Short mmCIF file of C-alpha atoms in Angstrom, two decimals:
data_model
loop_
_atom_site.label_atom_id
_atom_site.label_comp_id
_atom_site.label_asym_id
_atom_site.label_seq_id
_atom_site.Cartn_x
_atom_site.Cartn_y
_atom_site.Cartn_z
CA UNK A 5 39.78 -9.28 26.71
CA UNK A 6 40.91 -9.29 23.10
CA UNK A 7 39.98 -12.92 22.46
CA UNK A 8 36.73 -12.62 24.39
CA UNK A 9 35.72 -9.55 22.39
CA UNK A 10 36.51 -11.16 19.04
CA UNK A 11 34.60 -14.29 20.04
CA UNK A 12 31.64 -12.15 21.08
CA UNK A 13 31.68 -10.33 17.73
CA UNK A 14 31.77 -13.62 15.86
CA UNK A 15 28.86 -14.94 17.92
CA UNK A 16 26.77 -11.82 17.31
CA UNK A 17 27.35 -12.04 13.59
CA UNK A 18 26.52 -15.75 13.48
CA UNK A 19 23.51 -15.76 15.82
CA UNK A 20 21.98 -12.32 15.32
CA UNK A 21 23.07 -11.55 11.78
CA UNK A 22 24.71 -8.29 12.91
CA UNK A 23 27.92 -7.49 11.05
CA UNK A 24 31.15 -6.91 12.96
CA UNK A 25 31.43 -3.42 11.47
CA UNK A 26 28.20 -2.30 13.18
CA UNK A 27 29.33 -3.57 16.58
CA UNK A 28 32.87 -2.16 16.21
CA UNK A 29 31.47 1.28 15.36
CA UNK A 30 29.29 1.10 18.49
CA UNK A 31 32.24 -0.08 20.57
CA UNK A 32 34.56 2.72 19.43
CA UNK A 33 31.91 5.36 20.17
CA UNK A 34 31.35 3.88 23.63
CA UNK A 35 35.08 3.79 24.39
CA UNK A 36 35.48 7.49 23.55
CA UNK A 37 32.77 8.29 26.11
CA UNK A 38 34.35 5.95 28.65
CA UNK A 39 37.79 7.53 28.30
CA UNK A 40 36.49 11.09 28.75
CA UNK A 41 34.31 10.10 31.69
CA UNK A 42 37.00 8.18 33.58
CA UNK A 43 40.02 10.35 32.82
CA UNK A 44 38.34 13.76 32.63
CA UNK A 45 40.16 14.72 29.47
CA UNK A 46 38.66 17.49 27.33
CA UNK A 47 40.80 16.65 24.33
CA UNK A 48 39.71 15.30 20.96
CA UNK A 49 39.97 11.55 21.25
CA UNK A 50 39.71 8.72 18.77
CA UNK A 51 39.54 5.04 19.65
CA UNK A 52 40.54 2.26 17.32
CA UNK A 53 39.61 -1.36 17.80
CA UNK A 54 41.81 -3.87 16.01
CA UNK A 55 39.35 -6.30 14.43
CA UNK A 56 42.05 -8.93 13.93
CA UNK A 57 43.85 -8.94 17.28
CA UNK A 58 41.21 -7.34 19.48
CA UNK A 59 43.55 -4.63 20.79
CA UNK A 60 42.24 -1.18 21.75
CA UNK A 61 44.18 2.05 21.13
CA UNK A 62 43.25 5.55 22.28
CA UNK A 63 44.60 8.56 20.36
CA UNK A 64 44.55 12.25 21.22
CA UNK A 65 44.02 14.27 18.04
CA UNK A 66 45.75 17.67 17.92
CA UNK A 67 45.89 20.37 15.28
CA UNK A 68 49.21 21.83 14.09
CA UNK A 69 49.30 25.58 14.88
CA UNK A 70 51.93 28.30 14.96
CA UNK A 71 51.13 29.22 18.55
CA UNK A 72 49.67 26.80 21.11
CA UNK A 73 46.80 28.11 23.27
CA UNK A 74 45.44 24.72 24.43
CA UNK A 75 47.94 21.90 24.70
CA UNK A 76 45.18 19.29 24.78
CA UNK A 77 43.88 20.36 21.38
CA UNK A 78 46.90 21.91 19.66
CA UNK A 79 50.55 21.19 18.90
CA UNK A 80 53.17 23.62 17.61
CA UNK A 81 54.57 23.29 14.11
CA UNK A 82 58.04 22.84 15.62
CA UNK A 83 56.93 19.83 17.71
CA UNK A 84 55.02 18.39 14.79
CA UNK A 85 58.06 18.55 12.51
CA UNK A 86 60.07 16.67 15.11
CA UNK A 87 57.62 13.80 14.59
CA UNK A 88 57.48 14.14 10.81
CA UNK A 89 58.93 16.96 8.70
CA UNK A 90 56.05 16.61 6.24
CA UNK A 91 53.54 18.12 8.68
CA UNK A 92 52.13 21.57 7.84
CA UNK A 93 49.92 24.15 9.51
CA UNK A 94 46.36 22.87 9.99
CA UNK A 95 47.30 19.18 9.83
CA UNK A 96 45.89 16.75 12.41
CA UNK A 97 48.31 14.59 14.42
CA UNK A 98 47.37 11.57 16.53
CA UNK A 99 49.24 10.79 19.75
CA UNK A 100 48.55 7.49 21.48
CA UNK A 101 47.33 8.03 25.05
CA UNK A 102 46.00 4.57 25.90
CA UNK A 103 46.01 4.12 29.72
CA UNK A 104 47.38 0.86 31.06
CA UNK A 105 44.16 -0.08 32.83
CA UNK A 106 41.88 1.23 30.08
CA UNK A 107 40.93 -2.21 28.80
CA UNK A 108 39.18 -3.20 32.04
CA UNK A 109 37.51 0.14 32.73
CA UNK A 110 36.44 0.73 29.16
CA UNK A 111 34.96 -2.75 28.76
CA UNK A 112 32.80 -2.36 31.87
CA UNK A 113 31.63 1.12 30.92
CA UNK A 114 30.96 0.31 27.30
CA UNK A 115 28.96 -2.86 27.93
CA UNK A 116 25.54 -1.23 28.23
CA UNK A 117 26.15 1.08 25.30
CA UNK A 118 27.20 -1.83 23.11
CA UNK A 119 24.11 -3.80 24.11
CA UNK A 120 21.95 -0.80 23.27
CA UNK A 121 23.54 -0.40 19.84
CA UNK A 122 23.15 -4.11 19.25
CA UNK A 123 19.45 -3.86 20.09
CA UNK A 124 19.10 -0.91 17.73
CA UNK A 125 20.85 -2.82 14.98
CA UNK A 126 18.56 -5.79 15.53
CA UNK A 127 15.53 -3.51 15.38
CA UNK A 128 16.70 -1.97 12.12
CA UNK A 129 17.29 -5.39 10.61
CA UNK A 130 13.77 -6.48 11.59
CA UNK A 131 12.26 -3.19 10.40
CA UNK A 132 13.96 -3.45 7.01
CA UNK A 133 12.94 -7.09 6.67
CA UNK A 134 9.26 -6.49 7.40
CA UNK A 135 9.10 -3.23 5.46
CA UNK A 136 9.59 -5.41 2.39
CA UNK A 137 6.33 -7.19 3.28
CA UNK A 138 4.30 -3.98 3.56
CA UNK A 139 1.16 -4.21 1.36
CA UNK A 140 1.70 -7.94 1.06
CA UNK A 141 0.29 -11.07 2.67
CA UNK A 142 1.90 -13.19 5.40
CA UNK A 143 0.91 -16.21 7.43
CA UNK A 144 1.13 -16.03 11.19
CA UNK A 145 0.08 -17.78 14.39
CA UNK A 146 -2.32 -16.25 16.92
CA UNK A 147 -0.44 -15.82 20.20
CA UNK A 148 -2.82 -13.99 22.53
CA UNK A 149 -5.44 -11.26 22.61
CA UNK A 150 -6.76 -8.47 24.79
CA UNK A 151 -9.61 -5.98 24.48
CA UNK A 152 -7.85 -3.96 21.78
CA UNK A 153 -5.64 -6.30 19.79
CA UNK A 154 -4.97 -9.81 18.66
CA UNK A 155 -1.23 -10.51 18.65
CA UNK A 156 0.02 -12.54 15.69
CA UNK A 157 3.45 -14.16 15.64
CA UNK A 158 5.11 -13.57 12.27
CA UNK A 159 8.40 -15.20 13.21
CA UNK A 160 10.83 -12.50 14.31
CA UNK A 161 8.15 -10.09 15.43
CA UNK A 162 4.70 -9.99 16.97
CA UNK A 163 2.21 -8.09 14.80
CA UNK A 164 -0.98 -6.43 16.06
CA UNK A 165 -4.44 -7.00 14.60
CA UNK A 166 -6.79 -4.24 15.80
CA UNK A 167 -10.57 -4.50 16.23
CA UNK A 168 -11.33 -2.53 13.07
CA UNK A 169 -8.99 -4.77 11.07
CA UNK A 170 -10.66 -7.97 12.24
CA UNK A 171 -13.50 -9.71 10.41
CA UNK A 172 -16.74 -9.56 12.42
CA UNK A 173 -17.57 -13.23 11.86
CA UNK A 174 -14.19 -14.57 13.00
CA UNK A 175 -13.10 -15.75 16.42
CA UNK A 176 -9.49 -16.62 17.12
CA UNK A 177 -7.85 -19.03 19.51
CA UNK A 178 -4.16 -19.28 20.47
CA UNK A 179 -2.14 -21.29 17.94
CA UNK A 180 -4.63 -20.60 15.11
CA UNK A 181 -2.88 -20.11 11.76
CA UNK A 182 -4.19 -17.13 9.79
CA UNK A 183 -3.24 -15.19 6.70
CA UNK A 184 -2.97 -11.44 7.26
CA UNK A 185 -2.36 -8.36 5.13
CA UNK A 186 0.57 -6.20 6.31
CA UNK A 187 -0.99 -2.74 6.17
CA UNK A 188 1.94 -0.77 7.60
CA UNK A 189 5.30 -1.10 9.37
CA UNK A 190 6.56 1.60 11.74
CA UNK A 191 9.97 2.07 13.36
CA UNK A 192 9.16 3.39 16.84
CA UNK A 193 11.30 4.15 19.88
CA UNK A 194 10.22 0.81 21.31
CA UNK A 195 11.24 -0.99 18.15
CA UNK A 196 9.49 -1.95 14.92
CA UNK A 197 5.72 -2.35 14.99
CA UNK A 198 3.82 -4.30 12.34
CA UNK A 199 0.11 -3.67 11.82
CA UNK A 200 -1.88 -6.35 10.02
CA UNK A 201 -5.44 -6.65 8.74
CA UNK A 202 -8.01 -9.27 7.84
CA UNK A 203 -10.58 -6.75 6.57
CA UNK A 204 -8.45 -4.77 4.09
CA UNK A 205 -9.67 -5.03 0.45
CA UNK A 206 -6.12 -5.74 -0.72
CA UNK A 207 -6.07 -8.94 1.35
CA UNK A 208 -8.60 -10.21 -1.17
CA UNK A 209 -6.37 -9.12 -4.05
CA UNK A 210 -3.34 -10.94 -2.61
CA UNK A 211 -5.41 -14.10 -2.05
CA UNK A 212 -6.47 -14.00 -5.71
CA UNK A 213 -2.79 -13.75 -6.68
CA UNK A 214 -1.95 -16.75 -4.51
CA UNK A 215 -4.79 -18.97 -5.73
CA UNK A 216 -5.02 -17.93 -9.41
CA UNK A 217 -1.81 -18.10 -11.47
CA UNK A 218 -3.29 -15.95 -14.26
CA UNK A 219 -3.85 -13.11 -11.79
CA UNK A 220 -0.32 -13.46 -10.40
CA UNK A 221 1.13 -13.43 -13.94
CA UNK A 222 -0.95 -10.38 -14.96
CA UNK A 223 -2.97 -12.15 -17.66
CA UNK A 224 -6.11 -11.49 -15.64
CA UNK A 225 -6.13 -8.12 -13.88
CA UNK A 226 -8.13 -7.12 -10.83
CA UNK A 227 -9.45 -3.65 -11.64
CA UNK A 228 -11.40 -2.80 -8.49
CA UNK A 229 -12.61 -4.34 -5.24
CA UNK A 230 -15.57 -3.45 -3.03
CA UNK A 231 -15.60 -5.32 0.25
CA UNK A 232 -17.67 -5.58 3.39
CA UNK A 233 -15.37 -7.94 5.22
CA UNK A 234 -16.82 -11.19 6.47
CA UNK A 235 -20.08 -10.72 4.59
CA UNK A 236 -19.77 -10.00 0.88
CA UNK A 237 -17.35 -8.68 -1.72
CA UNK A 238 -17.45 -7.71 -5.38
CA UNK A 239 -14.38 -7.97 -7.59
CA UNK A 240 -14.12 -6.63 -11.15
CA UNK A 241 -11.65 -8.34 -13.48
CA UNK A 242 -10.47 -8.03 -17.05
CA UNK A 243 -8.24 -10.11 -19.31
CA UNK A 244 -5.25 -8.97 -21.35
CA UNK A 245 -5.76 -12.05 -23.55
CA UNK A 246 -8.94 -12.14 -25.64
CA UNK A 247 -8.90 -15.95 -25.53
CA UNK A 248 -9.17 -16.04 -21.74
CA UNK A 249 -12.44 -15.49 -19.88
CA UNK A 250 -11.46 -13.47 -16.79
CA UNK A 251 -14.49 -14.41 -14.69
CA UNK A 252 -14.33 -18.12 -15.52
CA UNK A 253 -10.59 -18.16 -14.85
CA UNK A 254 -11.09 -16.72 -11.36
CA UNK A 255 -14.00 -19.00 -10.52
CA UNK A 256 -12.15 -22.10 -11.71
CA UNK A 257 -13.46 -25.59 -12.50
CA UNK A 258 -16.57 -26.23 -10.37
CA UNK A 259 -15.75 -23.03 -8.48
CA UNK A 260 -12.67 -24.57 -6.85
CA UNK A 261 -10.42 -21.50 -7.15
CA UNK A 262 -12.80 -18.97 -5.70
CA UNK A 263 -13.97 -21.48 -3.08
CA UNK A 264 -10.44 -21.67 -1.68
CA UNK A 265 -10.54 -17.89 -1.15
CA UNK A 266 -14.04 -18.05 0.35
CA UNK A 267 -12.87 -20.73 2.79
CA UNK A 268 -9.87 -18.63 3.85
CA UNK A 269 -12.26 -15.73 4.56
CA UNK A 270 -14.62 -17.97 6.56
CA UNK A 271 -17.49 -18.02 4.06
CA UNK A 272 -17.40 -14.43 2.79
CA UNK A 273 -19.69 -14.31 -0.29
CA UNK A 274 -18.03 -13.19 -3.49
CA UNK A 275 -19.27 -11.76 -6.80
CA UNK A 276 -16.72 -11.76 -9.61
CA UNK A 277 -17.81 -9.55 -12.52
CA UNK A 278 -16.21 -8.53 -15.78
CA UNK A 279 -14.96 -4.98 -16.06
CA UNK A 280 -15.91 -3.00 -19.18
CA UNK A 281 -14.75 0.34 -20.54
CA UNK A 282 -18.43 1.02 -21.29
CA UNK A 283 -19.76 2.40 -17.97
CA UNK A 284 -23.31 1.19 -18.68
CA UNK A 285 -22.11 -2.38 -19.22
CA UNK A 286 -19.82 -2.25 -16.19
CA UNK A 287 -22.60 -0.94 -13.94
CA UNK A 288 -24.96 -3.64 -15.21
CA UNK A 289 -22.35 -6.31 -14.47
CA UNK A 290 -21.65 -4.85 -11.04
CA UNK A 291 -25.30 -5.22 -10.00
CA UNK A 292 -25.15 -8.97 -10.59
CA UNK A 293 -27.18 -11.11 -9.89
CA UNK A 294 -29.91 -8.58 -10.75
CA UNK A 295 -30.95 -8.00 -14.38
CA UNK A 296 -30.63 -4.44 -15.67
CA UNK A 297 -33.03 -2.99 -18.26
CA UNK A 298 -31.40 0.41 -18.75
CA UNK A 299 -28.72 2.73 -17.40
CA UNK A 300 -29.52 6.46 -17.66
CA UNK A 301 -26.64 8.83 -16.92
CA UNK A 302 -27.17 12.17 -15.20
CA UNK A 303 -26.35 14.97 -17.69
CA UNK A 304 -25.34 17.22 -14.76
CA UNK A 305 -23.08 14.68 -13.02
CA UNK A 306 -20.86 12.35 -15.03
CA UNK A 307 -20.46 10.02 -12.03
CA UNK A 308 -24.15 9.51 -11.30
CA UNK A 309 -26.79 7.37 -12.98
CA UNK A 310 -30.24 5.85 -12.67
CA UNK A 311 -30.44 2.10 -13.20
CA UNK A 312 -33.77 0.65 -14.34
CA UNK A 313 -34.60 -2.93 -13.36
CA UNK A 314 -37.73 -5.08 -13.70
CA UNK A 315 -40.13 -4.53 -10.82
CA UNK A 316 -39.71 -8.08 -9.55
CA UNK A 317 -35.89 -7.62 -9.52
CA UNK A 318 -35.88 -4.40 -7.47
CA UNK A 319 -35.22 -6.06 -4.09
CA UNK A 320 -32.52 -8.25 -5.62
CA UNK A 321 -30.80 -5.25 -7.23
CA UNK A 322 -30.81 -3.24 -4.01
CA UNK A 323 -29.87 -6.22 -1.86
CA UNK A 324 -30.24 -6.90 1.83
CA UNK A 325 -29.92 -3.59 3.71
CA UNK A 326 -28.88 -2.01 0.39
CA UNK A 327 -25.69 -4.06 0.25
CA UNK A 328 -25.77 -5.04 -3.45
CA UNK A 329 -26.31 -1.45 -4.60
CA UNK A 330 -23.75 -0.12 -2.12
CA UNK A 331 -21.03 -2.54 -3.23
CA UNK A 332 -21.81 -1.90 -6.92
CA UNK A 333 -21.41 1.84 -6.33
CA UNK A 334 -18.04 1.30 -4.61
CA UNK A 335 -16.90 -1.07 -7.33
CA UNK A 336 -17.75 1.26 -10.23
CA UNK A 337 -17.21 4.65 -8.62
CA UNK A 338 -20.72 5.77 -9.67
CA UNK A 339 -23.58 7.06 -7.57
CA UNK A 340 -26.34 4.60 -8.45
CA UNK A 341 -30.07 5.24 -8.06
CA UNK A 342 -32.11 2.08 -8.73
CA UNK A 343 -35.67 2.43 -10.09
CA UNK A 344 -38.28 -0.17 -11.09
CA UNK A 345 -39.60 -0.09 -14.67
CA UNK A 346 -43.09 0.94 -13.54
CA UNK A 347 -41.76 4.22 -12.10
CA UNK A 348 -39.98 5.03 -15.35
CA UNK A 349 -42.99 4.73 -17.72
CA UNK A 350 -43.67 8.47 -17.66
CA UNK A 351 -39.98 9.18 -18.31
CA UNK A 352 -39.92 6.89 -21.34
CA UNK A 353 -43.21 8.34 -22.65
CA UNK A 354 -41.92 11.90 -22.37
CA UNK A 355 -38.63 10.87 -23.93
CA UNK A 356 -40.44 9.25 -26.87
CA UNK A 357 -42.53 12.40 -27.53
CA UNK A 358 -39.39 14.50 -27.79
CA UNK A 359 -37.80 12.17 -30.32
CA UNK A 360 -39.07 13.81 -33.52
CA UNK A 361 -36.94 14.09 -36.63
CA UNK A 362 -35.57 17.54 -37.55
CA UNK A 363 -37.36 17.50 -40.96
CA UNK A 364 -40.77 16.99 -39.34
CA UNK A 365 -40.10 19.80 -36.87
CA UNK A 366 -39.10 22.22 -39.66
CA UNK A 367 -42.09 21.16 -41.76
CA UNK A 368 -44.55 21.78 -38.91
CA UNK A 369 -42.95 25.11 -37.99
CA UNK A 370 -43.20 26.28 -41.61
CA UNK A 371 -46.91 25.40 -41.80
CA UNK A 372 -47.65 27.25 -38.56
CA UNK A 373 -45.60 30.29 -39.57
CA UNK A 374 -47.28 30.61 -43.00
CA UNK A 375 -50.87 30.05 -41.79
CA UNK A 376 -51.35 27.51 -44.61
CA UNK A 377 -52.81 24.03 -44.61
CA UNK A 378 -50.46 21.11 -45.11
CA UNK A 379 -51.72 20.56 -48.70
CA UNK A 380 -51.28 24.23 -49.60
CA UNK A 381 -47.74 24.18 -48.19
CA UNK A 382 -46.82 21.11 -50.23
CA UNK A 383 -48.18 22.75 -53.47
CA UNK A 384 -46.17 25.90 -52.90
CA UNK A 385 -43.02 23.90 -52.22
CA UNK A 386 -43.59 21.85 -55.42
CA UNK A 387 -44.13 25.00 -57.55
CA UNK A 388 -40.90 26.57 -56.21
CA UNK A 389 -38.89 23.47 -57.08
CA UNK A 390 -40.40 23.40 -60.62
CA UNK A 391 -39.47 27.05 -61.21
CA UNK A 392 -35.89 26.35 -60.09
CA UNK A 393 -35.65 23.40 -62.47
CA UNK A 394 -36.85 25.51 -65.44
CA UNK A 395 -34.26 28.20 -64.71
CA UNK A 396 -31.48 25.59 -64.69
CA UNK A 397 -32.64 24.29 -68.11
#
């Protein structure tokens, strides 16, 4: 048994990547249970497995006491000192109690427990490995699908792609290679489960990092993403280097860089806009390709605004089924109300009337309050200034 066990441990370590220490710990725990079950002993037992020779030893552990009440758990100080005079009250002494036939019985009993521990160890290894990929992108192969999920082979594990995480314009066949975003990894009683997505906004971010070195290196930063998977997305970018155009860098020569991402997402349209710390500029950029005439912020809500566009650009600004406006609102974090110029004429007229200088307002109020004509008011003001000048002289 000793050689067979050592060979099995070596094979597990080589083939499964499970260290000998993990299996030996599982084996020793299983052998303790096997001993108590087969020999009906209620004593404290420890089992040691010799990792070099493969031998198994069973020890009964007893506490040194002055008076023995349970011989299976206790040993008198007198008996202990016969073994070693250094023993004192409260010390633990181990007595070997290995049965002659224990090797055969224990091996049979422990087999299932060892296999279970090995499976648990394998699950933990896989869980730890794939936890490192959480919130990252992986490439897998479509294995099969049912009404709820598409099952994607990621190598050591089969991930699940749910309906809500699929792109509506995509259809998958077995053996298709796809890139997926690892949204979460769970360690369940049935083993690790990996959940992946094709519709998550961060899939887009990871694809940008893969295709655009400046994004991966942090020279160009993705600030925000608004995505309606499979149809259209908006991405705001900024550059940490004033000499680098963030939008042009992402688009690439003749649009090659962004086209690679569009192809991966099966034709999903993409607007890349420049982020600005000026909300009005950022909102205007976010509504691309529409032209923006003005951005009027709500004085009662710092995250709401009215955007004015030329009448002929209204449909373009709102977009099909409101998509352009909806994505711009998600991208900027503002509630956006889009108005044509013609509807804002009265607003601008009223706003212009209220834009009088403070001096004119004071002048008019003074004339009304004094019941004088404008000429009479000017003469009085001139005479007062002349009198002040004479006093100073």
